[in-house]
mmCIF file of C-alpha atoms and ligand atoms in Angstrom:
data_model
loop_
_atom_site.group_PDB
_atom_site.id
_atom_site.type_symbol
_atom_site.label_atom_id
_atom_site.label_comp_id
_atom_site.label_asym_id
_atom_site.label_seq_id
_atom_site.Cartn_x
_atom_site.Cartn_y
_atom_site.Cartn_z
ATOM 1 C CA UNK A 1 -12.130 5.780 19.654
ATOM 2 C CA UNK A 2 -12.698 3.493 16.658
ATOM 3 C CA UNK A 3 -13.648 5.347 13.497
ATOM 4 C CA UNK A 4 -14.909 4.511 10.030
ATOM 5 C CA UNK A 5 -14.566 5.893 6.560
ATOM 6 C CA UNK A 6 -16.403 4.700 3.466
ATOM 7 C CA UNK A 7 -15.148 3.966 0.003
ATOM 8 C CA UNK A 8 -18.093 5.284 -1.948
ATOM 9 C CA UNK A 9 -18.545 3.170 -5.073
ATOM 10 C CA UNK A 10 -22.331 2.928 -5.339
ATOM 11 C CA UNK A 11 -23.546 -0.591 -4.655
ATOM 12 C CA UNK A 12 -19.918 -1.730 -4.216
ATOM 13 C CA UNK A 13 -19.300 0.789 -1.397
ATOM 14 C CA UNK A 14 -17.603 -0.543 1.717
ATOM 15 C CA UNK A 15 -16.516 0.601 5.168
ATOM 16 C CA UNK A 16 -12.971 0.835 6.487
ATOM 17 C CA UNK A 17 -13.046 0.348 10.268
ATOM 18 C CA UNK A 18 -10.009 1.719 12.130
ATOM 19 C CA UNK A 19 -9.296 1.411 15.846
ATOM 20 C CA UNK A 20 -7.399 -0.262 18.664
ATOM 21 C CA UNK A 21 -8.602 -3.775 19.522
ATOM 22 C CA UNK A 22 -11.261 -3.925 16.804
ATOM 23 C CA UNK A 23 -10.141 -7.311 15.488
ATOM 24 C CA UNK A 24 -12.390 -8.598 18.277
ATOM 25 C CA UNK A 25 -15.386 -7.249 16.333
ATOM 26 C CA UNK A 26 -14.458 -9.027 13.111
ATOM 27 C CA UNK A 27 -17.229 -11.660 13.344
ATOM 28 C CA UNK A 28 -20.003 -9.095 13.718
ATOM 29 C CA UNK A 29 -18.522 -6.795 11.083
ATOM 30 C CA UNK A 30 -18.228 -9.659 8.603
ATOM 31 C CA UNK A 31 -21.857 -10.606 9.232
ATOM 32 C CA UNK A 32 -22.954 -7.004 8.545
ATOM 33 C CA UNK A 33 -20.868 -7.000 5.366
ATOM 34 C CA UNK A 34 -22.718 -10.052 4.051
ATOM 35 C CA UNK A 35 -20.122 -12.731 4.816
ATOM 36 C CA UNK A 36 -22.010 -15.977 5.348
ATOM 37 C CA UNK A 37 -21.603 -19.730 5.009
ATOM 38 C CA UNK A 38 -18.030 -20.751 4.257
ATOM 39 C CA UNK A 39 -14.926 -18.593 4.471
ATOM 40 C CA UNK A 40 -11.223 -19.093 3.834
ATOM 41 C CA UNK A 41 -8.753 -17.045 5.872
ATOM 42 C CA UNK A 42 -5.436 -16.458 4.077
ATOM 43 C CA UNK A 43 -2.530 -15.459 6.331
ATOM 44 C CA UNK A 44 1.241 -15.511 6.056
ATOM 45 C CA UNK A 45 3.344 -17.665 8.352
ATOM 46 C CA UNK A 46 4.326 -14.823 10.714
ATOM 47 C CA UNK A 47 0.858 -13.288 10.986
ATOM 48 C CA UNK A 48 -0.843 -16.690 11.311
ATOM 49 C CA UNK A 49 1.139 -17.403 14.495
ATOM 50 C CA UNK A 50 0.003 -14.125 16.006
ATOM 51 C CA UNK A 51 -3.584 -13.607 14.916
ATOM 52 C CA UNK A 52 -5.106 -16.379 12.754
ATOM 53 C CA UNK A 53 -6.325 -18.578 15.629
ATOM 54 C CA UNK A 54 -8.261 -15.745 17.233
ATOM 55 C CA UNK A 55 -9.730 -14.558 13.925
ATOM 56 C CA UNK A 56 -10.880 -18.078 13.064
ATOM 57 C CA UNK A 57 -12.447 -18.423 16.552
ATOM 58 C CA UNK A 58 -14.315 -15.117 16.196
ATOM 59 C CA UNK A 59 -15.631 -16.006 12.753
ATOM 60 C CA UNK A 60 -16.741 -19.471 13.834
ATOM 61 C CA UNK A 61 -18.541 -17.967 16.838
ATOM 62 C CA UNK A 62 -20.655 -16.001 14.345
ATOM 63 C CA UNK A 63 -21.765 -19.200 12.616
ATOM 64 C CA UNK A 64 -19.273 -19.296 9.730
ATOM 65 C CA UNK A 65 -17.523 -22.467 8.574
ATOM 66 C CA UNK A 66 -13.891 -21.387 8.400
ATOM 67 C CA UNK A 67 -10.664 -22.862 7.012
ATOM 68 C CA UNK A 68 -7.245 -21.183 7.107
ATOM 69 C CA UNK A 69 -4.432 -21.429 4.566
ATOM 70 C CA UNK A 70 -0.915 -20.297 5.482
ATOM 71 C CA UNK A 71 1.467 -18.809 2.926
ATOM 72 C CA UNK A 72 5.211 -18.323 3.565
ATOM 73 C CA UNK A 73 5.870 -14.706 4.652
ATOM 74 C CA UNK A 74 7.502 -12.346 2.169
ATOM 75 C CA UNK A 75 7.208 -10.791 -1.280
ATOM 76 C CA UNK A 76 8.504 -13.978 -2.942
ATOM 77 C CA UNK A 77 5.131 -15.600 -2.138
ATOM 78 C CA UNK A 78 3.172 -13.196 -4.329
ATOM 79 C CA UNK A 79 3.242 -15.684 -7.200
ATOM 80 C CA UNK A 80 1.186 -18.265 -9.089
ATOM 81 C CA UNK A 81 2.397 -21.190 -6.961
ATOM 82 C CA UNK A 82 0.918 -19.665 -3.810
ATOM 83 C CA UNK A 83 -2.172 -18.576 -5.726
ATOM 84 C CA UNK A 84 -2.843 -22.186 -6.682
ATOM 85 C CA UNK A 85 -2.325 -23.180 -3.055
ATOM 86 C CA UNK A 86 -5.165 -20.785 -2.172
ATOM 87 C CA UNK A 87 -7.434 -22.168 -4.934
ATOM 88 C CA UNK A 88 -6.697 -25.715 -3.679
ATOM 89 C CA UNK A 89 -7.542 -24.722 -0.102
ATOM 90 C CA UNK A 90 -10.738 -23.002 -1.277
ATOM 91 C CA UNK A 91 -11.831 -26.120 -3.159
ATOM 92 C CA UNK A 92 -10.917 -28.393 -0.247
ATOM 93 C CA UNK A 93 -12.956 -26.188 2.093
ATOM 94 C CA UNK A 94 -15.940 -26.322 -0.287
ATOM 95 C CA UNK A 95 -16.056 -22.572 -1.002
ATOM 96 C CA UNK A 96 -18.925 -21.636 -3.317
ATOM 97 C CA UNK A 97 -19.865 -18.469 -5.189
ATOM 98 C CA UNK A 98 -21.553 -17.165 -2.025
ATOM 99 C CA UNK A 99 -18.463 -17.843 0.150
ATOM 100 C CA UNK A 100 -15.736 -15.388 1.146
ATOM 101 C CA UNK A 101 -11.955 -15.077 1.160
ATOM 102 C CA UNK A 102 -10.504 -13.135 4.079
ATOM 103 C CA UNK A 103 -6.984 -11.684 3.830
ATOM 104 C CA UNK A 104 -5.212 -11.405 7.193
ATOM 105 C CA UNK A 105 -1.814 -9.762 6.826
ATOM 106 C CA UNK A 106 0.178 -7.162 4.942
ATOM 107 C CA UNK A 107 0.076 -6.090 1.320
ATOM 108 C CA UNK A 108 1.496 -9.365 0.033
ATOM 109 C CA UNK A 109 -1.382 -11.391 1.481
ATOM 110 C CA UNK A 110 -3.944 -8.704 0.587
ATOM 111 C CA UNK A 111 -2.849 -8.618 -3.059
ATOM 112 C CA UNK A 112 -2.540 -12.409 -3.379
ATOM 113 C CA UNK A 113 -5.747 -13.359 -1.534
ATOM 114 C CA UNK A 114 -7.556 -10.508 -3.277
ATOM 115 C CA UNK A 115 -6.567 -11.853 -6.676
ATOM 116 C CA UNK A 116 -7.665 -15.340 -5.600
ATOM 117 C CA UNK A 117 -11.019 -13.820 -4.549
ATOM 118 C CA UNK A 118 -11.318 -11.969 -7.871
ATOM 119 C CA UNK A 119 -10.785 -15.130 -9.893
ATOM 120 C CA UNK A 120 -11.994 -18.146 -7.843
ATOM 121 C CA UNK A 121 -15.343 -19.212 -9.365
ATOM 122 C CA UNK A 122 -15.227 -15.899 -11.306
ATOM 123 C CA UNK A 123 -15.172 -13.886 -8.110
ATOM 124 C CA UNK A 124 -16.189 -14.281 -4.472
ATOM 125 C CA UNK A 125 -16.652 -11.832 -1.622
ATOM 126 C CA UNK A 126 -13.432 -10.498 -0.139
ATOM 127 C CA UNK A 127 -12.517 -8.999 3.255
ATOM 128 C CA UNK A 128 -9.270 -7.255 4.160
ATOM 129 C CA UNK A 129 -7.848 -7.470 7.693
ATOM 130 C CA UNK A 130 -4.603 -5.485 7.229
ATOM 131 C CA UNK A 131 -1.884 -6.017 9.843
ATOM 132 C CA UNK A 132 0.919 -3.791 8.490
ATOM 133 C CA UNK A 133 0.803 -0.012 8.437
ATOM 134 C CA UNK A 134 1.358 -0.057 4.687
ATOM 135 C CA UNK A 135 -1.650 -2.316 4.184
ATOM 136 C CA UNK A 136 -3.831 -0.207 6.515
ATOM 137 C CA UNK A 137 -3.130 3.065 4.700
ATOM 138 C CA UNK A 138 -2.717 1.819 1.164
ATOM 139 C CA UNK A 139 -2.894 -1.735 -0.144
ATOM 140 C CA UNK A 140 -6.053 -2.903 1.684
ATOM 141 C CA UNK A 141 -8.032 0.007 0.250
ATOM 142 C CA UNK A 142 -8.975 0.491 -3.372
ATOM 143 C CA UNK A 143 -9.272 -2.985 -4.834
ATOM 144 C CA UNK A 144 -5.957 -3.457 -6.627
ATOM 145 C CA UNK A 145 -5.065 -7.155 -6.382
ATOM 146 C CA UNK A 146 -2.464 -9.243 -8.141
ATOM 147 C CA UNK A 147 0.645 -11.354 -8.300
ATOM 148 C CA UNK A 148 4.184 -10.857 -9.583
ATOM 149 C CA UNK A 149 5.797 -12.495 -12.592
ATOM 150 C CA UNK A 150 9.545 -13.215 -12.856
ATOM 151 C CA UNK A 151 9.575 -10.314 -15.360
ATOM 152 C CA UNK A 152 8.202 -7.781 -12.884
ATOM 153 C CA UNK A 153 5.967 -6.854 -9.972
ATOM 154 C CA UNK A 154 2.161 -6.803 -10.120
ATOM 155 C CA UNK A 155 2.091 -7.650 -13.819
ATOM 156 C CA UNK A 156 -0.978 -9.876 -13.399
ATOM 157 C CA UNK A 157 -3.981 -8.612 -11.477
ATOM 158 C CA UNK A 158 -7.540 -7.449 -11.263
ATOM 159 C CA UNK A 159 -9.549 -4.701 -9.643
ATOM 160 C CA UNK A 160 -11.671 -6.436 -7.003
ATOM 161 C CA UNK A 161 -12.974 -4.307 -4.168
ATOM 162 C CA UNK A 162 -13.314 -5.781 -0.679
ATOM 163 C CA UNK A 163 -16.670 -5.715 1.111
ATOM 164 C CA UNK A 164 -15.042 -4.657 4.366
ATOM 165 C CA UNK A 165 -11.683 -3.490 5.737
ATOM 166 C CA UNK A 166 -10.929 -3.835 9.465
ATOM 167 C CA UNK A 167 -7.660 -2.192 10.528
ATOM 168 C CA UNK A 168 -6.821 -2.999 14.150
ATOM 169 C CA UNK A 169 -4.105 -0.584 15.274
ATOM 170 C CA UNK A 170 -3.105 -2.955 18.087
ATOM 171 C CA UNK A 171 -1.669 -5.297 15.415
ATOM 172 C CA UNK A 172 1.006 -2.674 14.769
ATOM 173 C CA UNK A 173 2.529 -3.434 18.192
ATOM 174 C CA UNK A 174 4.051 -6.651 16.833
ATOM 175 C CA UNK A 175 5.183 -5.151 13.528
ATOM 176 C CA UNK A 176 8.996 -4.900 13.181
ATOM 177 C CA UNK A 177 10.275 -1.297 13.441
ATOM 178 C CA UNK A 178 11.577 -1.250 9.879
ATOM 179 C CA UNK A 179 8.182 -2.333 8.488
ATOM 180 C CA UNK A 180 6.445 0.307 10.610
ATOM 181 C CA UNK A 181 8.717 3.048 9.245
ATOM 182 C CA UNK A 182 8.198 1.776 5.683
ATOM 183 C CA UNK A 183 4.428 2.168 6.138
ATOM 184 C CA UNK A 184 4.961 5.752 7.279
ATOM 185 C CA UNK A 185 6.458 6.541 3.859
ATOM 186 C CA UNK A 186 2.986 6.074 2.344
ATOM 187 C CA UNK A 187 1.446 8.248 5.087
ATOM 188 C CA UNK A 188 3.967 10.999 4.299
ATOM 189 C CA UNK A 189 3.091 10.571 0.607
ATOM 190 C CA UNK A 190 -0.524 11.556 1.399
ATOM 191 C CA UNK A 191 0.871 14.639 3.131
ATOM 192 C CA UNK A 192 2.612 15.668 -0.078
ATOM 193 C CA UNK A 193 -0.159 14.809 -2.520
ATOM 194 C CA UNK A 194 -3.168 16.105 -0.620
ATOM 195 C CA UNK A 195 -2.863 17.130 3.018
ATOM 196 C CA UNK A 196 0.201 18.958 4.407
ATOM 197 C CA UNK A 197 -1.376 18.800 7.892
ATOM 198 C CA UNK A 198 -0.149 15.201 7.956
ATOM 199 C CA UNK A 199 3.431 16.468 7.636
ATOM 200 C CA UNK A 200 2.821 19.056 10.368
ATOM 201 C CA UNK A 201 1.445 16.342 12.658
ATOM 202 C CA UNK A 202 4.321 13.959 11.941
ATOM 203 C CA UNK A 203 6.900 16.680 12.618
ATOM 204 C CA UNK A 204 5.884 16.514 16.276
ATOM 205 C CA UNK A 205 6.784 12.834 16.827
ATOM 206 C CA UNK A 206 9.756 10.557 16.410
ATOM 207 C CA UNK A 207 9.301 6.888 15.566
ATOM 208 C CA UNK A 208 9.189 5.642 19.176
ATOM 209 C CA UNK A 209 6.615 8.285 20.149
ATOM 210 C CA UNK A 210 4.425 7.409 17.166
ATOM 211 C CA UNK A 211 4.513 3.714 17.978
ATOM 212 C CA UNK A 212 3.235 4.337 21.459
ATOM 213 C CA UNK A 213 0.606 6.899 20.504
ATOM 214 C CA UNK A 214 -2.380 5.003 19.172
ATOM 215 C CA UNK A 215 -4.656 8.103 18.970
ATOM 216 C CA UNK A 216 -2.170 9.806 16.650
ATOM 217 C CA UNK A 217 -1.768 6.644 14.590
ATOM 218 C CA UNK A 218 -5.551 6.336 14.355
ATOM 219 C CA UNK A 219 -5.774 9.915 13.059
ATOM 220 C CA UNK A 220 -2.981 9.351 10.538
ATOM 221 C CA UNK A 221 -4.492 6.085 9.266
ATOM 222 C CA UNK A 222 -7.995 7.559 9.073
ATOM 223 C CA UNK A 223 -6.816 10.637 7.163
ATOM 224 C CA UNK A 224 -4.756 8.472 4.777
ATOM 225 C CA UNK A 225 -7.729 6.165 4.130
ATOM 226 C CA UNK A 226 -10.048 9.131 3.584
ATOM 227 C CA UNK A 227 -7.700 10.508 0.950
ATOM 228 C CA UNK A 228 -7.269 7.169 -0.785
ATOM 229 C CA UNK A 229 -11.031 6.535 -0.652
ATOM 230 C CA UNK A 230 -11.662 9.909 -2.271
ATOM 231 C CA UNK A 231 -9.208 9.240 -5.106
ATOM 232 C CA UNK A 232 -10.572 5.707 -5.673
ATOM 233 C CA UNK A 233 -14.152 7.018 -5.705
ATOM 234 C CA UNK A 234 -13.221 9.494 -8.425
ATOM 235 C CA UNK A 235 -11.010 7.204 -10.510
ATOM 236 C CA UNK A 236 -11.352 3.558 -9.495
ATOM 237 C CA UNK A 237 -9.493 2.103 -12.488
ATOM 238 C CA UNK A 238 -6.691 4.638 -12.753
ATOM 239 C CA UNK A 239 -7.851 6.392 -15.885
ATOM 240 C CA UNK A 240 -5.944 9.448 -14.639
ATOM 241 C CA UNK A 241 -6.247 10.934 -11.156
ATOM 242 C CA UNK A 242 -5.464 7.705 -9.249
ATOM 243 C CA UNK A 243 -1.920 8.031 -10.604
ATOM 244 C CA UNK A 244 -1.256 10.747 -7.968
ATOM 245 C CA UNK A 245 -0.992 7.883 -5.454
ATOM 246 C CA UNK A 246 2.234 6.994 -7.256
ATOM 247 C CA UNK A 247 4.144 10.088 -6.073
ATOM 248 C CA UNK A 248 7.708 8.839 -5.503
ATOM 249 C CA UNK A 249 6.876 5.446 -7.010
ATOM 250 C CA UNK A 250 8.359 5.860 -10.505
ATOM 251 C CA UNK A 251 11.934 5.891 -9.235
ATOM 252 C CA UNK A 252 10.954 3.901 -6.121
ATOM 253 C CA UNK A 253 9.805 0.882 -8.146
ATOM 254 C CA UNK A 254 12.970 1.093 -10.252
ATOM 255 C CA UNK A 255 15.141 1.122 -7.105
ATOM 256 C CA UNK A 256 13.329 -1.977 -5.806
ATOM 257 C CA UNK A 257 13.813 -3.743 -9.110
ATOM 258 C CA UNK A 258 17.441 -2.800 -9.804
ATOM 259 C CA UNK A 259 18.533 -3.539 -6.219
ATOM 260 C CA UNK A 260 16.901 -6.966 -6.562
ATOM 261 C CA UNK A 261 13.850 -6.777 -4.235
ATOM 262 C CA UNK A 262 14.967 -7.328 -0.666
ATOM 263 C CA UNK A 263 17.618 -4.699 -0.047
ATOM 264 C CA UNK A 264 14.977 -1.974 0.245
ATOM 265 C CA UNK A 265 11.471 -2.392 1.611
ATOM 266 C CA UNK A 266 8.828 -0.852 -0.659
ATOM 267 C CA UNK A 267 8.352 2.151 1.652
ATOM 268 C CA UNK A 268 12.106 2.731 1.877
ATOM 269 C CA UNK A 269 12.435 2.829 -1.908
ATOM 270 C CA UNK A 270 9.421 5.174 -2.059
ATOM 271 C CA UNK A 271 11.066 7.442 0.500
ATOM 272 C CA UNK A 272 14.083 7.896 -1.797
ATOM 273 C CA UNK A 273 11.752 8.194 -4.799
ATOM 274 C CA UNK A 274 9.830 11.008 -3.073
ATOM 275 C CA UNK A 275 13.058 12.940 -2.431
ATOM 276 C CA UNK A 276 13.919 12.572 -6.125
ATOM 277 C CA UNK A 277 10.399 13.618 -7.225
ATOM 278 C CA UNK A 278 10.655 16.650 -4.902
ATOM 279 C CA UNK A 279 13.962 17.669 -6.490
ATOM 280 C CA UNK A 280 12.508 17.254 -9.977
ATOM 281 C CA UNK A 281 9.547 19.352 -8.815
ATOM 282 C CA UNK A 282 11.894 22.132 -7.651
ATOM 283 C CA UNK A 283 13.510 22.120 -11.054
ATOM 284 C CA UNK A 284 10.375 21.926 -13.194
ATOM 285 C CA UNK A 285 7.507 23.272 -11.126
ATOM 286 C CA UNK A 286 6.955 25.771 -8.337
ATOM 287 C CA UNK A 287 7.933 23.396 -5.483
ATOM 288 C CA UNK A 288 10.217 25.272 -3.056
ATOM 289 C CA UNK A 289 13.546 24.011 -1.698
ATOM 290 C CA UNK A 290 12.117 24.705 1.779
ATOM 291 C CA UNK A 291 9.364 22.150 1.053
ATOM 292 C CA UNK A 292 11.958 19.578 -0.084
ATOM 293 C CA UNK A 293 13.888 20.226 3.165
ATOM 294 C CA UNK A 294 10.716 19.691 5.207
ATOM 295 C CA UNK A 295 9.998 16.443 3.393
ATOM 296 C CA UNK A 296 13.588 15.255 3.928
ATOM 297 C CA UNK A 297 13.497 16.090 7.633
ATOM 298 C CA UNK A 298 10.220 14.293 8.283
ATOM 299 C CA UNK A 299 11.373 11.186 6.382
ATOM 300 C CA UNK A 300 14.671 11.136 8.325
ATOM 301 C CA UNK A 301 12.928 11.719 11.642
ATOM 302 C CA UNK A 302 11.028 8.436 11.244
ATOM 303 C CA UNK A 303 14.161 6.600 10.134
ATOM 304 C CA UNK A 304 13.524 6.388 6.391
ATOM 305 C CA UNK A 305 16.404 6.581 3.867
ATOM 306 C CA UNK A 306 16.689 9.774 1.813
ATOM 307 C CA UNK A 307 20.047 9.475 0.046
ATOM 308 C CA UNK A 308 20.356 7.955 -3.403
ATOM 309 C CA UNK A 309 21.795 4.429 -3.353
ATOM 310 C CA UNK A 310 24.826 3.482 -5.455
ATOM 311 C CA UNK A 311 22.850 2.003 -8.342
ATOM 312 C CA UNK A 312 23.509 2.398 -12.057
ATOM 313 C CA UNK A 313 21.479 5.244 -13.558
ATOM 314 C CA UNK A 314 21.221 3.411 -16.873
ATOM 315 C CA UNK A 315 19.676 0.386 -15.152
ATOM 316 C CA UNK A 316 17.265 2.573 -13.180
ATOM 317 C CA UNK A 317 16.237 4.399 -16.347
ATOM 318 C CA UNK A 318 15.671 1.093 -18.161
ATOM 319 C CA UNK A 319 13.532 -0.135 -15.263
ATOM 320 C CA UNK A 320 11.443 3.061 -15.336
ATOM 321 C CA UNK A 321 10.976 2.614 -19.103
ATOM 322 C CA UNK A 322 9.632 -0.907 -18.505
ATOM 323 C CA UNK A 323 7.262 0.184 -15.739
ATOM 324 C CA UNK A 324 3.719 -0.783 -16.678
ATOM 325 C CA UNK A 325 2.526 2.722 -15.868
ATOM 326 C CA UNK A 326 4.442 4.325 -18.716
ATOM 327 C CA UNK A 327 2.240 5.385 -21.588
ATOM 328 C CA UNK A 328 3.081 6.030 -25.230
ATOM 329 C CA UNK A 329 6.720 5.247 -24.460
ATOM 330 C CA UNK A 330 7.078 8.138 -21.989
ATOM 331 C CA UNK A 331 7.912 7.823 -18.308
ATOM 332 C CA UNK A 332 5.241 9.777 -16.425
ATOM 333 C CA UNK A 333 6.072 11.415 -13.096
ATOM 334 C CA UNK A 334 3.866 12.835 -10.393
ATOM 335 C CA UNK A 335 5.381 16.229 -9.541
ATOM 336 C CA UNK A 336 4.446 18.694 -6.812
ATOM 337 C CA UNK A 337 3.722 22.412 -7.033
ATOM 338 C CA UNK A 338 3.520 22.719 -3.252
ATOM 339 C CA UNK A 339 2.966 20.410 -0.290
ATOM 340 C CA UNK A 340 -0.612 19.218 -0.843
ATOM 341 C CA UNK A 341 -0.758 19.952 -4.561
ATOM 342 C CA UNK A 342 0.515 17.603 -7.275
ATOM 343 C CA UNK A 343 0.197 17.003 -10.998
ATOM 344 C CA UNK A 344 0.270 13.539 -12.574
ATOM 345 C CA UNK A 345 1.508 12.505 -16.014
ATOM 346 C CA UNK A 346 4.445 14.934 -16.116
ATOM 347 C CA UNK A 347 6.873 13.916 -18.838
ATOM 348 C CA UNK A 348 10.433 14.908 -17.946
ATOM 349 C CA UNK A 349 13.233 15.009 -20.545
ATOM 350 C CA UNK A 350 15.698 12.185 -19.906
ATOM 351 C CA UNK A 351 18.684 14.551 -19.557
ATOM 352 C CA UNK A 352 16.921 16.340 -16.665
ATOM 353 C CA UNK A 353 16.127 12.990 -15.034
ATOM 354 C CA UNK A 354 19.820 12.102 -15.167
ATOM 355 C CA UNK A 355 21.078 15.542 -14.041
ATOM 356 C CA UNK A 356 18.804 15.592 -10.988
ATOM 357 C CA UNK A 357 19.904 12.059 -10.060
ATOM 358 C CA UNK A 358 23.596 12.930 -10.463
ATOM 359 C CA UNK A 359 23.317 16.211 -8.582
ATOM 360 C CA UNK A 360 21.904 14.381 -5.550
ATOM 361 C CA UNK A 361 24.169 11.318 -5.680
ATOM 362 C CA UNK A 362 26.986 10.997 -3.181
HETATM 363 P P1 NAD B 1 4.177 -7.803 3.716
HETATM 364 O O1 NAD B 1 2.796 -8.208 3.460
HETATM 365 O O2 NAD B 1 5.263 -8.670 3.158
HETATM 366 O O3 NAD B 1 4.406 -7.655 5.286
HETATM 367 C C1 NAD B 1 5.693 -7.296 5.744
HETATM 368 C C2 NAD B 1 6.211 -8.259 6.792
HETATM 369 O O4 NAD B 1 5.562 -7.988 8.036
HETATM 370 C C3 NAD B 1 5.971 -9.726 6.495
HETATM 371 O O5 NAD B 1 7.117 -10.448 6.866
HETATM 372 C C4 NAD B 1 4.820 -10.099 7.434
HETATM 373 O O6 NAD B 1 4.882 -11.453 7.834
HETATM 374 C C5 NAD B 1 5.060 -9.199 8.598
HETATM 375 N N1 NAD B 1 3.865 -8.805 9.339
HETATM 376 C C6 NAD B 1 2.700 -8.370 8.836
HETATM 377 N N2 NAD B 1 1.902 -7.938 9.810
HETATM 378 C C7 NAD B 1 2.551 -8.139 10.973
HETATM 379 C C8 NAD B 1 2.256 -7.875 12.316
HETATM 380 N N3 NAD B 1 1.134 -7.251 12.680
HETATM 381 N N4 NAD B 1 3.158 -8.250 13.256
HETATM 382 C C9 NAD B 1 4.323 -8.826 12.885
HETATM 383 N N5 NAD B 1 4.691 -9.055 11.624
HETATM 384 C C10 NAD B 1 3.814 -8.712 10.666
HETATM 385 O O7 NAD B 1 4.483 -6.322 3.170
HETATM 386 P P2 NAD B 1 3.659 -4.971 3.114
HETATM 387 O O8 NAD B 1 4.664 -3.902 3.223
HETATM 388 O O9 NAD B 1 2.496 -4.957 4.024
HETATM 389 O O10 NAD B 1 3.060 -4.996 1.630
HETATM 390 C C11 NAD B 1 3.889 -4.927 0.496
HETATM 391 C C12 NAD B 1 3.106 -5.435 -0.688
HETATM 392 O O11 NAD B 1 1.973 -4.592 -0.881
HETATM 393 C C13 NAD B 1 3.872 -5.413 -1.993
HETATM 394 O O12 NAD B 1 3.693 -6.638 -2.660
HETATM 395 C C14 NAD B 1 3.219 -4.291 -2.786
HETATM 396 O O13 NAD B 1 3.272 -4.510 -4.177
HETATM 397 C C15 NAD B 1 1.821 -4.342 -2.274
HETATM 398 N N6 NAD B 1 1.077 -3.076 -2.403
HETATM 399 C C16 NAD B 1 -0.162 -3.149 -2.952
HETATM 400 C C17 NAD B 1 -0.922 -2.003 -3.070
HETATM 401 C C18 NAD B 1 -2.320 -2.081 -3.625
HETATM 402 O O14 NAD B 1 -2.938 -1.032 -3.851
HETATM 403 N N7 NAD B 1 -2.859 -3.262 -3.801
HETATM 404 C C19 NAD B 1 -0.418 -0.768 -2.624
HETATM 405 C C20 NAD B 1 0.851 -0.735 -2.072
HETATM 406 C C21 NAD B 1 1.600 -1.909 -1.960
HETATM 407 N N1 LIG B 2 -1.091 2.124 -4.339
HETATM 408 C C1 LIG B 2 -1.550 2.776 -5.507
HETATM 409 C C2 LIG B 2 -2.994 2.559 -5.806
HETATM 410 O O1 LIG B 2 -3.712 1.919 -5.069
HETATM 411 O O2 LIG B 2 -3.444 3.019 -6.805
#
C-alpha cells in the first residue's frame, strides 16, 4: 500500500510518497504540488533509458510543457560543467520563475538538479523522483543540494527543499545489487541513530529476500524518511542535531576521498565508517561490544564491507581534518551510547582515533 510522510517546514512543507508503481501518479502529484507550465526533467544516462520517456509522457498528459536533459551517469558528473548544461537546457526550454526542475535518478542527479533549481533565476520549484535506495532514504529528502569541486565533495551547494518527493519502489528492481546494498547502509544508519527496530527487521532478511519483498522495503523506506523528516524539521540547516545523520560518515568520507572515489560506493565507505564509529563508541561511551557485533552482522548479511581497507592512516586523518564539517579545528564524531541513541559533536583525541583504527586493521 502506498504511504506518505511529510517534511514539516511550515509553508515549505512537502510530502514524500512511497510505494510500488507510484511513478504512474507523478503527473497528478506534480499538479497537486503546484507544478505548472514548463518543466525540465534531469536524468542520468542510465535512468533516462529506463524511466524518462514514461515520466515525460505522464507530465505532458497533465498539461505540462516538458523538456528532458540527460547527464552522463556517475559521481564525476556532479560538477559545474554539467550544471551549466542544465542551465542551458532550462533556458532553451524557456523555463521561467514559475517553472519547475524535476530530478529523476539517484543522489548525483538529485544534488545536481537541486542545485540548478536553487540557483536558476534565483530559484525555481523542484521535485525529486529518486530511483536509488540511497536517494529514497536520504538524499532526496531534506533539501541539501550541491556540486563537487576538484578539491572535495559537496563544497558548493545550497539548501533548497523540494515541493514533492515520489519514491517508486518498483524502480529498485533495475538497480544493480551493489547500489542496492549501498543504500541499505543508510537504512542501517537510521537503526543505529534512532530506531533499533530497523536492525531487528533487517536481521530477518538477506539481500535477495529484501529485494523481492516490496512491503518490507516500503516499511524500511517509510521509517527512514520519517526519521530524516523529523531531524530536518528540527534542524533544517544543520545547526546541531542534523549532524546525527552523519553517523559513520566522518571516516566514511575520508575513505572515499583517500581511495580516490570509485573503489568504494558511498554506502560501502559508510558501512566501514559505522563499524569504526561503533568501536570508538565502545571505547568512549557506553556502547556494548554486543551492539557492535549486531551491527557488523547485519551489515555483512546484506553484503556490505566491514573490514578496514589498506589505506594510510595519516592520509585518512588529513582527509578528516579537511572535512567541511569540522569546527574550530576539531574533527567531530557522532558516537553511540546504545542502538538508537547517539551524541553528535564528540571530539576524540587523535591518539585514540589511531589506536582504534590500528586495533581493527588486518
Ligand atoms: P547515483 O546517483 O550515482 O546512482 C548510482 C548509479 O545507479 C548510477 O550509475 C545510476 O545511473 C544508477 N541508477 C540509478 N537509479 C537506477 C535504477 N532505478 N535502475 C538502474 N540504475 C539506476 O548514486 P547514489 O548512490 O544514488 O547517490 C550518491 C550521491 O548522493 C553522492 O553524490 C552523495 O554525495 C549524494 N548524497 C546526497 C545527500 C543529500 O542529503 N543531498 C545525502 C547522501 C548522499
Ligand atoms: N545526508 C545528511 C543530511 O542530509 O544531512
